[in-house]
Coordinates of C-alpha atoms and ligand atoms in Angstrom, one line a residue:
M1 CA 0.0 0.0 0.0
I2 CA 1.2 3.5 -0.8
I3 CA 0.1 6.5 1.1
N4 CA -0.2 9.5 -1.2
I5 CA 0.0 13.1 -0.2
L6 CA -2.7 14.7 -2.2
D7 CA -2.0 17.4 -4.7
I8 CA -3.1 20.8 -3.4
S9 CA -5.7 21.1 -6.2
I10 CA -7.3 17.8 -5.3
S11 CA -7.3 18.6 -1.6
N12 CA -8.9 22.0 -2.4
R13 CA -11.6 20.2 -4.3
I14 CA -12.2 17.9 -1.4
A15 CA -12.3 20.8 1.0
A16 CA -14.7 22.6 -1.3
G17 CA -17.2 19.9 -0.5
E18 CA -17.4 21.4 3.0
V19 CA -17.8 25.0 2.1
V20 CA -19.3 25.0 -1.3
E21 CA -22.3 22.8 -1.2
N22 CA -24.2 24.5 -4.0
P23 CA -24.6 27.9 -5.7
S24 CA -26.3 29.5 -2.7
S25 CA -23.3 28.7 -0.5
V26 CA -21.0 30.4 -3.0
V27 CA -23.2 33.5 -2.9
K28 CA -23.2 33.4 0.9
E29 CA -19.4 33.2 1.0
L30 CA -18.9 36.0 -1.5
L31 CA -21.4 38.2 0.4
D32 CA -19.5 37.5 3.6
N33 CA -16.3 38.7 1.9
S34 CA -17.9 41.9 0.6
I35 CA -19.4 42.7 4.0
D36 CA -16.1 41.9 5.8
A37 CA -14.4 44.3 3.3
G38 CA -16.7 47.1 4.6
A39 CA -18.8 47.4 1.5
N40 CA -22.1 49.4 1.8
E41 CA -23.2 48.6 -1.8
I42 CA -23.4 45.1 -3.0
C43 CA -24.8 43.8 -6.3
V44 CA -25.4 40.1 -6.9
K45 CA -26.3 38.8 -10.4
I46 CA -27.0 35.2 -11.2
Q47 CA -27.8 33.2 -14.3
E48 CA -29.6 29.8 -14.4
G49 CA -29.8 29.3 -10.6
G50 CA -26.2 30.4 -10.2
I51 CA -25.0 27.2 -11.9
K52 CA -24.0 29.1 -15.0
S53 CA -22.9 32.3 -13.4
I54 CA -22.7 34.2 -10.1
E55 CA -21.3 37.7 -10.0
V56 CA -20.9 39.7 -6.8
S57 CA -19.6 43.2 -6.9
D58 CA -19.0 45.5 -4.0
N59 CA -17.5 48.9 -3.1
G60 CA -15.5 47.5 -0.2
S61 CA -11.8 47.9 0.5
G62 CA -10.6 45.8 -2.5
I63 CA -7.6 43.5 -2.5
P64 CA -4.1 44.9 -3.0
Q65 CA -2.6 43.5 -6.2
K66 CA 0.4 42.0 -4.3
E67 CA -2.0 40.1 -2.0
L68 CA -4.3 39.0 -4.8
P69 CA -2.5 35.7 -5.7
K70 CA -2.7 34.7 -2.0
S71 CA -6.4 35.2 -1.7
I72 CA -7.1 31.9 -3.4
L73 CA -4.6 29.9 -1.5
T74 CA -5.9 27.4 1.1
N75 CA -6.1 28.9 4.6
A76 CA -5.3 32.4 3.2
T77 CA -7.0 35.0 5.3
S78 CA -6.4 38.6 6.3
K79 CA -8.8 38.3 9.1
I80 CA -7.0 36.4 11.8
S81 CA -3.4 35.8 12.4
T82 CA -3.0 34.1 15.8
S83 CA -5.0 31.3 17.5
D84 CA -6.0 33.8 20.1
D85 CA -7.9 35.7 17.5
L86 CA -10.2 32.7 17.1
F87 CA -11.8 33.6 20.4
S88 CA -12.9 37.0 19.4
I89 CA -14.0 36.8 15.8
S90 CA -15.8 39.9 14.6
T91 CA -15.7 39.2 10.8
L92 CA -18.0 36.8 9.0
G93 CA -15.1 35.0 7.3
F94 CA -11.9 33.8 9.0
R95 CA -11.2 30.3 7.8
G96 CA -9.6 31.4 4.6
E97 CA -11.0 28.6 2.6
A98 CA -13.9 30.1 0.7
L99 CA -12.1 31.6 -2.3
S100 CA -9.7 28.6 -2.6
S101 CA -12.6 26.2 -2.5
I102 CA -14.8 28.1 -5.0
A103 CA -11.9 28.7 -7.4
S104 CA -11.0 25.1 -7.4
V105 CA -14.5 24.0 -8.7
S106 CA -15.4 26.8 -11.1
E107 CA -14.1 29.2 -13.7
F108 CA -13.1 32.0 -11.4
E109 CA -12.2 35.6 -11.8
I110 CA -11.6 38.5 -9.5
K111 CA -11.3 42.2 -10.5
T112 CA -10.4 44.4 -7.7
R113 CA -8.6 47.6 -6.7
S114 CA -7.6 48.6 -3.2
S115 CA -7.5 52.3 -2.4
S116 CA -3.8 51.9 -1.6
D117 CA -3.1 50.8 -5.2
A118 CA -2.9 53.1 -8.1
N119 CA -4.2 50.5 -10.5
G120 CA -6.7 47.6 -10.4
A121 CA -5.8 44.0 -10.9
L122 CA -7.4 40.9 -12.5
L123 CA -7.0 37.3 -11.3
V124 CA -8.2 34.5 -13.6
Y125 CA -8.2 31.0 -12.3
K126 CA -9.0 28.0 -14.4
N127 CA -7.8 24.4 -14.6
D128 CA -5.8 24.9 -11.4
K129 CA -3.9 27.9 -12.7
A130 CA -4.0 31.5 -11.5
I131 CA -2.9 34.4 -13.6
V132 CA -2.8 37.9 -12.1
S133 CA -2.4 41.0 -14.3
D134 CA -3.0 44.7 -14.2
Y135 CA -6.6 45.7 -14.9
A136 CA -8.3 49.0 -14.9
W137 CA -10.9 48.8 -12.1
E138 CA -12.7 51.2 -9.8
N139 CA -12.4 50.7 -6.0
G140 CA -13.9 47.6 -4.7
T141 CA -14.1 44.0 -5.8
F142 CA -15.9 42.0 -8.4
V143 CA -15.9 38.2 -8.2
S144 CA -17.3 36.0 -11.0
V145 CA -17.9 32.3 -10.6
K146 CA -18.9 30.5 -13.8
N147 CA -19.8 26.9 -14.6
L148 CA -19.8 25.7 -11.0
F149 CA -18.5 22.1 -10.6
Y150 CA -17.5 21.9 -14.2
N151 CA -14.5 19.8 -13.1
T152 CA -16.2 17.7 -10.5
P153 CA -19.0 15.9 -12.4
A154 CA -20.1 13.9 -9.3
R155 CA -20.8 17.2 -7.5
Y156 CA -22.5 18.7 -10.5
K157 CA -24.9 15.8 -10.6
F158 CA -26.0 16.5 -7.1
L159 CA -27.1 20.0 -7.9
S160 CA -30.9 20.5 -7.6
S161 CA -32.9 21.9 -10.4
M162 CA -32.2 25.4 -11.5
S163 CA -35.4 26.7 -9.9
V164 CA -34.6 25.1 -6.5
E165 CA -31.0 26.5 -6.6
E166 CA -32.4 29.9 -7.6
N167 CA -34.9 29.8 -4.7
N168 CA -32.1 29.0 -2.3
I169 CA -30.1 32.0 -3.5
K170 CA -33.1 34.2 -3.1
K171 CA -33.4 32.9 0.5
V172 CA -29.8 33.9 1.2
L173 CA -30.4 37.4 -0.2
F174 CA -33.5 37.7 1.9
Q175 CA -31.6 36.9 5.0
Y176 CA -28.6 39.1 4.1
I177 CA -30.7 42.1 3.4
L178 CA -32.4 41.7 6.8
S179 CA -29.2 41.0 8.6
N180 CA -27.3 44.0 7.0
P181 CA -29.9 46.7 6.9
Y182 CA -27.4 49.5 6.4
I183 CA -26.0 47.9 3.2
Q184 CA -27.6 48.6 -0.1
F185 CA -28.3 45.4 -2.0
N186 CA -29.4 44.7 -5.5
Y187 CA -30.2 41.2 -6.5
I188 CA -30.7 40.3 -10.2
T189 CA -31.7 36.9 -11.5
N190 CA -31.5 36.3 -15.2
N191 CA -31.4 40.0 -15.8
K192 CA -34.5 40.7 -13.6
L193 CA -34.3 42.8 -10.5
V194 CA -35.6 40.6 -7.6
Y195 CA -34.6 42.6 -4.5
S196 CA -33.4 46.1 -4.0
S197 CA -32.7 47.5 -0.6
D198 CA -31.7 51.0 0.1
G199 CA -29.5 50.5 3.2
Q200 CA -31.6 52.8 5.3
G201 CA -32.2 50.5 8.3
L202 CA -34.2 47.5 9.2
K203 CA -37.7 48.8 8.6
S204 CA -36.9 49.6 5.0
A205 CA -34.9 46.4 4.6
I206 CA -38.1 44.5 5.7
N207 CA -40.1 46.5 3.3
S208 CA -37.9 45.5 0.4
V209 CA -38.2 41.7 1.1
Y210 CA -41.6 41.2 2.8
C211 CA -44.9 41.9 1.2
K212 CA -45.8 45.5 1.6
D213 CA -48.7 45.1 3.9
I214 CA -46.9 43.1 6.6
A215 CA -44.1 45.5 7.5
P216 CA -46.3 48.2 9.0
K217 CA -48.1 45.6 11.2
L218 CA -44.9 44.3 12.8
L219 CA -44.1 44.9 16.5
F220 CA -40.8 46.6 17.3
I221 CA -38.5 45.0 19.8
D222 CA -35.7 47.0 21.3
D223 CA -34.2 45.7 24.4
T224 CA -30.7 47.0 24.9
S225 CA -30.7 47.2 28.6
S226 CA -28.1 44.5 29.2
P227 CA -24.9 43.3 27.5
I228 CA -27.1 41.0 25.4
K229 CA -29.0 43.3 23.1
I230 CA -32.0 42.4 21.1
T231 CA -33.6 44.6 18.5
G232 CA -35.8 43.8 15.5
Y233 CA -39.4 43.2 14.5
L234 CA -41.9 40.4 15.1
S235 CA -45.4 39.7 14.0
P236 CA -48.4 40.1 16.3
P237 CA -50.1 36.7 16.8
N238 CA -52.7 37.3 14.1
I239 CA -49.9 37.4 11.4
F240 CA -48.1 34.1 10.9
K241 CA -46.8 31.7 8.3
H242 CA -47.2 27.9 8.1
N243 CA -43.4 27.5 8.0
R244 CA -40.4 29.1 9.5
N245 CA -39.1 30.7 6.3
M246 CA -39.7 34.2 7.5
Q247 CA -37.8 33.9 10.7
T248 CA -34.4 35.5 10.7
I249 CA -32.0 35.2 13.6
V250 CA -28.9 37.4 13.4
I251 CA -26.3 37.0 16.0
N252 CA -23.5 39.6 16.0
G253 CA -24.3 40.3 12.3
R254 CA -24.3 36.7 11.2
V255 CA -27.5 34.9 10.1
I256 CA -27.7 31.6 11.9
N257 CA -30.0 28.6 12.2
D258 CA -30.9 27.9 15.7
S259 CA -34.0 25.8 16.3
N260 CA -33.8 26.5 20.0
I261 CA -34.1 30.2 19.5
S262 CA -37.0 29.6 17.1
S263 CA -38.9 27.5 19.6
I264 CA -38.2 29.9 22.4
V265 CA -39.7 32.7 20.4
Q266 CA -42.6 30.4 19.5
N267 CA -43.1 29.6 23.2
A268 CA -43.2 33.3 24.0
Y269 CA -46.3 33.5 21.8
D270 CA -47.7 30.8 24.1
G271 CA -51.3 30.0 23.4
S272 CA -51.8 32.8 21.0
L273 CA -50.8 31.0 17.9
M274 CA -52.6 28.0 16.4
K275 CA -50.8 24.7 15.9
H276 CA -48.5 24.7 12.9
C277 CA -48.5 28.5 12.7
F278 CA -45.2 30.2 13.0
P279 CA -44.4 33.9 13.8
I280 CA -42.5 36.1 11.4
F281 CA -39.5 37.8 12.9
V282 CA -36.2 39.4 12.4
L283 CA -34.1 39.5 15.6
H284 CA -30.8 41.1 15.8
I285 CA -29.0 39.8 18.8
L286 CA -25.8 41.3 20.0
I287 CA -23.8 39.1 22.4
P288 CA -20.3 39.9 23.7
F289 CA -18.0 38.2 21.1
E290 CA -16.2 36.1 23.7
E291 CA -19.5 34.5 24.7
V292 CA -20.2 33.1 21.2
D293 CA -18.2 30.4 19.4
V294 CA -18.7 30.8 15.6
N295 CA -16.2 28.2 14.7
V296 CA -18.6 25.3 15.0
H297 CA -19.6 24.6 11.4
P298 CA -17.7 25.0 8.1
T299 CA -20.6 27.0 6.6
K300 CA -20.8 29.0 9.9
K301 CA -24.6 28.6 10.0
E302 CA -24.5 27.5 13.6
V303 CA -22.9 29.0 16.7
R304 CA -22.4 27.9 20.2
F305 CA -23.0 30.0 23.3
S306 CA -20.9 29.8 26.4
N307 CA -24.1 30.4 28.5
S308 CA -27.0 29.4 26.4
K309 CA -29.5 29.5 29.3
K310 CA -28.8 33.1 29.9
I311 CA -29.2 34.0 26.3
Y312 CA -32.3 31.9 25.7
G313 CA -33.9 33.3 28.8
K314 CA -33.1 36.9 27.7
I315 CA -34.7 36.3 24.3
Y316 CA -37.8 34.7 25.8
N317 CA -38.3 37.6 28.2
S318 CA -37.7 40.3 25.6
V319 CA -40.2 38.8 23.1
K320 CA -42.7 38.1 25.8
T321 CA -42.6 41.7 27.0
V322 CA -43.4 43.0 23.6
L323 CA -46.2 40.5 23.1
E324 CA -47.7 41.2 26.5
A325 CA -47.6 45.0 25.8
E326 CA -49.3 44.4 22.5
K327 CA -52.0 42.2 24.1
L328 CA -52.7 44.9 26.7
R329 CA -52.7 47.6 24.0
K330 CA -55.3 45.6 22.0
Q331 CA -57.5 45.0 25.1
Q332 CA -57.2 48.7 26.0
E333 CA -58.3 49.6 22.5
V334 CA -61.5 47.5 22.9
F335 CA -62.0 49.1 26.3
D336 CA -61.6 52.5 24.9
Y337 CA -64.5 52.2 22.6
S338 CA -66.7 50.0 24.5
S339 CA -66.7 50.9 28.2
T340 CA -69.1 53.5 29.2
I341 CA -69.5 53.6 33.0
S342 CA -66.1 53.0 34.3
K343 CA -62.9 52.5 32.4
P344 CA -60.4 50.5 34.4
Q345 CA -56.8 50.6 33.5
L346 CA -55.7 47.3 32.2
S347 CA -52.5 46.1 33.6
K348 CA -51.2 42.8 34.7
Q349 CA -51.6 43.7 38.3
N350 CA -55.0 45.3 37.9
A351 CA -57.0 43.1 35.6
P352 CA -60.7 43.2 36.2
I353 CA -61.9 40.2 38.1
I354 CA -65.4 39.3 38.9
I355 CA -66.3 36.5 41.1
L356 CA -69.3 34.8 39.5
D357 CA -72.1 33.6 41.7
K358 CA -73.1 30.0 42.2
E359 CA -75.8 30.1 39.6
I360 CA -73.4 31.0 36.9
T361 CA -70.8 28.6 38.0
S362 CA -73.3 25.8 37.8
E363 CA -73.7 26.5 34.1
I364 CA -70.2 25.5 33.4
P365 CA -70.0 21.9 32.5
S366 CA -68.5 20.2 35.5
I367 CA -65.6 18.5 34.0
L368 CA -63.5 18.9 37.1
N369 CA -63.8 16.5 39.9
N370 CA -64.1 19.5 42.2
S371 CA -66.4 22.1 40.9
V372 CA -65.1 25.3 39.5
K373 CA -65.2 27.9 42.2
D374 CA -64.8 31.1 40.2
I375 CA -64.0 32.2 36.8
S376 CA -61.6 35.0 36.6
F377 CA -59.5 36.8 34.1
F378 CA -56.4 34.8 34.5
D379 CA -53.1 34.9 32.8
N380 CA -51.6 31.5 33.2
S381 CA -48.2 31.2 34.7
I382 CA -46.5 30.5 31.4
S383 CA -47.9 33.6 29.7
T384 CA -47.0 35.9 32.5
G385 CA -44.3 34.0 34.2
K386 CA -40.9 35.4 33.4
I387 CA -38.0 33.2 32.8
D388 CA -35.2 33.4 35.3
E389 CA -32.3 34.2 33.0
T390 CA -29.8 32.4 35.1
D391 CA -31.8 29.3 35.6
F392 CA -34.1 29.2 32.7
S393 CA -36.8 27.7 34.7
I394 CA -40.2 29.4 34.7
K395 CA -41.0 31.1 38.0
S396 CA -44.5 30.6 39.2
N397 CA -46.8 33.4 38.7
D398 CA -46.1 35.4 41.8
A399 CA -48.2 38.3 40.7
K400 CA -51.3 37.7 42.7
I401 CA -54.5 37.9 40.9
N402 CA -56.0 41.1 42.0
K403 CA -59.7 40.7 42.7
L404 CA -61.5 44.0 42.4
E405 CA -63.9 44.7 45.2
E406 CA -66.7 46.1 43.0
S407 CA -67.8 44.7 39.8
I408 CA -67.5 46.8 36.7
Q409 CA -70.7 47.5 34.8
Y410 CA -70.9 47.7 31.1
D411 CA -73.7 49.0 29.1
Y412 CA -74.4 46.4 26.5
S413 CA -77.3 44.7 25.0
V414 CA -77.3 41.2 23.8
I415 CA -78.8 41.0 20.3
G416 CA -78.8 37.3 20.0
Q417 CA -77.2 34.3 18.3
V418 CA -76.8 33.8 14.6
F419 CA -76.0 30.6 12.6
D420 CA -76.2 28.8 16.0
T421 CA -72.5 29.8 16.4
Y422 CA -72.0 33.5 16.8
L423 CA -73.3 35.8 19.5
I424 CA -74.0 39.4 18.7
I425 CA -73.9 42.2 21.2
E426 CA -74.1 46.0 20.9
V427 CA -71.9 48.1 23.0
K428 CA -72.1 51.9 22.6
D429 CA -71.1 52.4 19.0
T430 CA -69.8 49.0 18.3
V431 CA -71.2 45.6 17.4
F432 CA -69.3 42.6 18.7
F433 CA -69.5 39.2 16.9
I434 CA -68.4 36.5 19.3
D435 CA -67.5 32.9 18.4
Q436 CA -69.3 31.1 21.2
H437 CA -67.1 28.1 21.1
A438 CA -63.8 30.0 21.1
L439 CA -64.9 32.2 24.0
H440 CA -66.3 29.4 26.1
E441 CA -63.2 27.4 25.5
K442 CA -61.2 30.3 26.8
I443 CA -63.5 30.6 29.9
L444 CA -62.9 26.9 30.7
Y445 CA -59.2 27.1 29.9
D446 CA -58.7 29.9 32.3
S447 CA -60.7 28.3 35.0
F448 CA -58.8 25.0 34.7
L449 CA -55.5 26.7 34.8
Q450 CA -56.5 28.6 37.8
E451 CA -57.6 25.4 39.5
L452 CA -54.3 23.9 38.7
N453 CA -52.4 26.9 40.0
E454 CA -54.3 27.3 43.2
N455 CA -54.3 23.6 43.9
K456 CA -50.8 22.8 42.8
R457 CA -50.4 20.3 45.5
M458 CA -53.7 18.6 44.9
I459 CA -52.3 15.4 43.7
Q460 CA -54.2 12.2 43.2
P461 CA -52.4 8.9 43.9
L462 CA -53.0 6.3 41.3
L463 CA -54.6 3.1 42.6
I464 CA -52.5 1.2 40.2
P465 CA -49.3 3.1 39.3
E466 CA -48.7 3.4 35.6
L467 CA -45.5 2.0 34.2
F468 CA -44.0 4.0 31.3
I469 CA -41.6 2.0 29.2
C470 CA -39.0 4.1 27.5
T471 CA -35.5 4.2 26.2
N472 CA -32.6 4.6 28.7
S473 CA -31.9 8.2 27.6
Q474 CA -35.6 9.1 28.0
K475 CA -35.5 7.6 31.4
E476 CA -32.4 9.6 32.4
A477 CA -34.0 12.7 31.1
L478 CA -37.2 12.1 33.0
I479 CA -35.4 11.3 36.3
R480 CA -33.5 14.5 35.8
L481 CA -36.8 16.2 35.8
Q482 CA -38.2 14.3 38.7
D483 CA -38.4 17.3 41.1
K484 CA -39.9 19.5 38.5
L485 CA -42.5 16.9 37.6
A486 CA -43.3 16.4 41.2
S487 CA -43.9 20.1 41.6
L488 CA -46.5 19.7 38.8
G489 CA -48.1 16.8 40.6
F490 CA -46.4 13.9 38.9
E491 CA -44.5 11.6 41.2
I492 CA -42.2 9.3 39.3
D493 CA -39.4 7.0 40.1
D494 CA -37.0 4.7 38.4
F495 CA -38.6 1.3 38.2
G496 CA -35.7 -0.7 36.8
E497 CA -34.6 -1.2 33.3
N498 CA -36.3 1.1 30.8
T499 CA -39.2 1.7 33.1
I500 CA -40.5 4.7 34.9
R501 CA -43.3 4.3 37.5
I502 CA -45.8 7.1 37.7
S503 CA -47.6 7.0 41.1
T504 CA -49.5 10.3 41.3
V505 CA -51.0 12.8 38.9
P506 CA -52.3 16.3 39.4
S507 CA -56.0 15.8 40.4
I508 CA -57.2 18.1 37.7
L509 CA -55.8 15.8 35.1
S510 CA -56.9 12.5 36.6
D511 CA -59.0 10.4 34.2
K512 CA -58.7 13.1 31.6
V513 CA -55.4 12.3 29.9
D514 CA -53.8 9.3 28.5
L515 CA -50.8 9.3 30.9
I516 CA -48.6 7.1 28.8
L517 CA -49.2 9.3 25.8
L518 CA -48.5 12.4 27.8
F519 CA -45.2 10.9 29.0
E520 CA -44.3 9.9 25.6
Q521 CA -44.8 13.5 24.4
I522 CA -42.9 14.9 27.4
S523 CA -39.9 12.6 26.8
R524 CA -39.9 13.2 23.1
D525 CA -39.9 17.0 23.7
I526 CA -37.3 16.9 26.4
N527 CA -34.4 19.2 25.6
P528 CA -31.9 19.9 28.4
N529 CA -32.2 23.6 28.0
I530 CA -35.9 24.1 27.9
S531 CA -37.1 21.0 29.6
L532 CA -39.5 22.4 32.2
N533 CA -40.8 24.9 29.7
S534 CA -41.7 22.2 27.2
V535 CA -43.3 20.1 29.9
K536 CA -45.4 23.2 30.9
M537 CA -46.3 23.8 27.3
L538 CA -47.5 20.2 26.9
F539 CA -49.5 20.7 30.0
N540 CA -51.1 23.8 28.6
D541 CA -51.8 21.9 25.4
K542 CA -53.6 19.2 27.4
I543 CA -55.6 21.7 29.3
A544 CA -56.5 23.5 26.1
M545 CA -57.7 20.2 24.7
M546 CA -59.8 19.6 27.8
A547 CA -61.3 23.0 27.5
C548 CA -62.0 22.5 23.8
K549 CA -63.8 19.2 24.4
A550 CA -65.9 20.6 27.2
A551 CA -66.8 24.0 25.6
I552 CA -70.1 24.7 23.8
K553 CA -69.7 23.7 20.2
G554 CA -70.5 25.8 17.2
N555 CA -73.8 24.9 15.5
T556 CA -75.4 24.7 18.9
E557 CA -78.4 26.8 19.8
I558 CA -78.0 28.1 23.3
S559 CA -80.4 29.7 25.7
K560 CA -80.5 33.4 26.3
D561 CA -79.4 32.9 29.8
K562 CA -76.4 31.0 28.8
I563 CA -75.6 33.7 26.2
N564 CA -75.8 36.3 29.0
L565 CA -73.4 34.3 31.2
I566 CA -70.9 34.0 28.4
I567 CA -71.1 37.6 27.5
K568 CA -70.7 38.7 31.1
Y569 CA -67.5 36.7 31.3
F570 CA -66.4 38.4 28.1
F571 CA -66.7 41.8 29.6
D572 CA -65.6 40.8 33.1
S573 CA -62.4 39.2 31.9
G574 CA -61.2 42.1 29.7
F575 CA -62.2 40.9 26.3
P576 CA -60.0 37.8 25.8
L577 CA -58.7 38.1 22.2
Q578 CA -58.1 34.5 21.5
C579 CA -59.0 31.0 22.5
P580 CA -56.2 28.8 23.8
H581 CA -55.6 27.5 20.3
G582 CA -55.1 31.0 19.0
R583 CA -58.3 31.5 17.1
P584 CA -59.9 34.9 17.6
T585 CA -62.8 35.1 20.0
F586 CA -64.5 38.1 18.4
A587 CA -64.6 40.6 15.7
T588 CA -66.1 44.1 15.8
F589 CA -67.9 46.4 13.4
S590 CA -68.4 50.0 14.5
K591 CA -71.2 52.4 13.7
N592 CA -68.7 54.3 11.7
D593 CA -68.0 51.1 9.6
F594 CA -71.8 50.8 9.0
E595 CA -72.0 54.5 7.9
K596 CA -69.1 54.0 5.5
L597 CA -70.6 50.8 4.2
F598 CA -73.9 52.5 3.4
K599 CA -72.2 55.7 2.2
R600 CA -73.8 57.8 4.8
K601 CA -70.3 59.0 5.4
V602 CA -67.5 59.1 3.0
Ligands
LIG701 P1 -11.8 34.5 4.7 O1 -13.0 35.3 4.3 O2 -12.1 33.3 5.6 O3 -10.6 35.3 5.1 P2 -11.7 33.8 1.9 O4 -11.1 32.7 1.1 O5 -13.2 34.0 1.8 O6 -11.3 33.7 3.4 O7 -11.0 35.1 1.4 C1 -9.6 35.2 1.5 C2 -9.1 36.6 1.6 O8 -9.4 37.4 0.4 C3 -9.9 37.4 2.7 O9 -9.3 37.2 3.9 C4 -9.7 38.9 2.2 O10 -8.5 39.4 2.6 C5 -9.7 38.7 0.7 N1 -11.0 39.0 0.1 C6 -11.9 38.1 -0.4 N2 -13.0 38.7 -1.0 C7 -12.8 40.1 -0.8 C8 -13.6 41.2 -1.1 N3 -14.8 41.2 -1.7 N4 -13.1 42.4 -0.8 C9 -11.9 42.5 -0.2 N5 -11.1 41.5 0.2 C10 -11.5 40.2 -0.1
LIG702 MG1 -14.6 34.6 3.3

């Protein structure tokens, strides 16, 4: 056997496999270089999904002619020089392998001029040969990559169709425009302008890549109070997508994929988004450089944090704060045009609470073993509970529910029910259309949660303990959660190989959930960072399901008395906007809207 030392051109082509996966990864690397060179104008032109041609030009620092031949050598970088630099990387590139990799698998050209040079220079690289010559060029750099993988047929075969590659490049540009809002980008595909951003900040960057009507509706997030700084925009719960394509996470200027951060943001929306609905957001997160390791993945799409709990907790709290403020603002808006006699200030500490009398309580289907005592406006502990940033466990809701001494009166008249599903009420100058199922579901959900919160220690021993068979790692994870599960009412212990014994359940859940299924879900969702949170989310899901099952359905005629009870709750609880599954509970139409509709007013 002979061991060969590979020729540099072959080893470059092998290395190219790591960095250059497809045309979009070429675009990404070239954009990184332009940004690192301080450009504030970048133009990307592609032909045929980038397979035929990718051209990136910038007005950055340029490459001095005498450095140009080095730029395409392996591990050639101007961005770091010692190993210590690896621990405080502030540029997007640093591995010095992009240009060498790209050049080795394409017909490659650079035209550039650095401000320190009198003339520009041209580098042409083809068939493993680089030729550098003088070339008249303005400041900045132009890189052209043609016929990608022309010399690696196996790689060429693995390219997707032109339209898929083109779409991937579009996604890259989408993310880069959002992550570099002060850079002007033009993106041209097959001679057609696709994106054009003006470099005037995040709002206008969003405008250039999102549909026009979304941008104005986004909520601004700006939390710069600590060393971890979060700014950006996120959608209110009524705007969402069915995938995560419009979620952009930018950490220290670098777009990254982090499913943990995605789920944390999702969790902050809590029950206000329906299943399989994902918020839209752009989050710019600044973290002290020494707390982030960017050297985790060759394509630098992932990073590692030295203290992920602290960072995740911070993100959760910042997003939650914005969403809570928006919720209060919306509720206040409804108050403003509907309350007539008294106008309470809505705040978390001062939510209107009415204790309903017995007669009303008895109307609520008694799904609980113990009857519901009162129905109150109640923010469950997850939606108001802040996450302790050092511990990333959810604190119980220590803000006591403030029961108001006097009940608040509203002047409303119940018009009735239509289509056996919607309740109509008139309040001052507004008509409310309420979805009876969604609202009743919310009533029950709140009361169940309150029951659970007030009677945390109400646990029900199981006559015959349930045995949950699981994998060893699931067992370990569950045992790690033993105390936390106990605080929720589940006592579990290690019952030998691959088995967990469940001996108690919170009494509110007894008989109502398939325990084994619940544990399967819990152990499937267990993630060391957000374990208790996901358990609580699952819990909430279960409770929402119970509420949904027990609530009055649509297409059900209900008595006037019942309508009155539901409506009373609606006012007493501060107009809940959504059911636990995120569907809206009501819509309004004002007198003004009617007047406009009938052209009484223009
Ligand atoms: P890295 O970005 O990791 O340093 P690359 O292979 O991407 O490695 O680039 C090699 C070097 O070429 C860079 O360090 C930089 O000095 C120079 N360079 C590449 N592209 C540009 C550009 N658009 N403008 C200025 N310099 C560039
Ligand atoms: Mg680079």
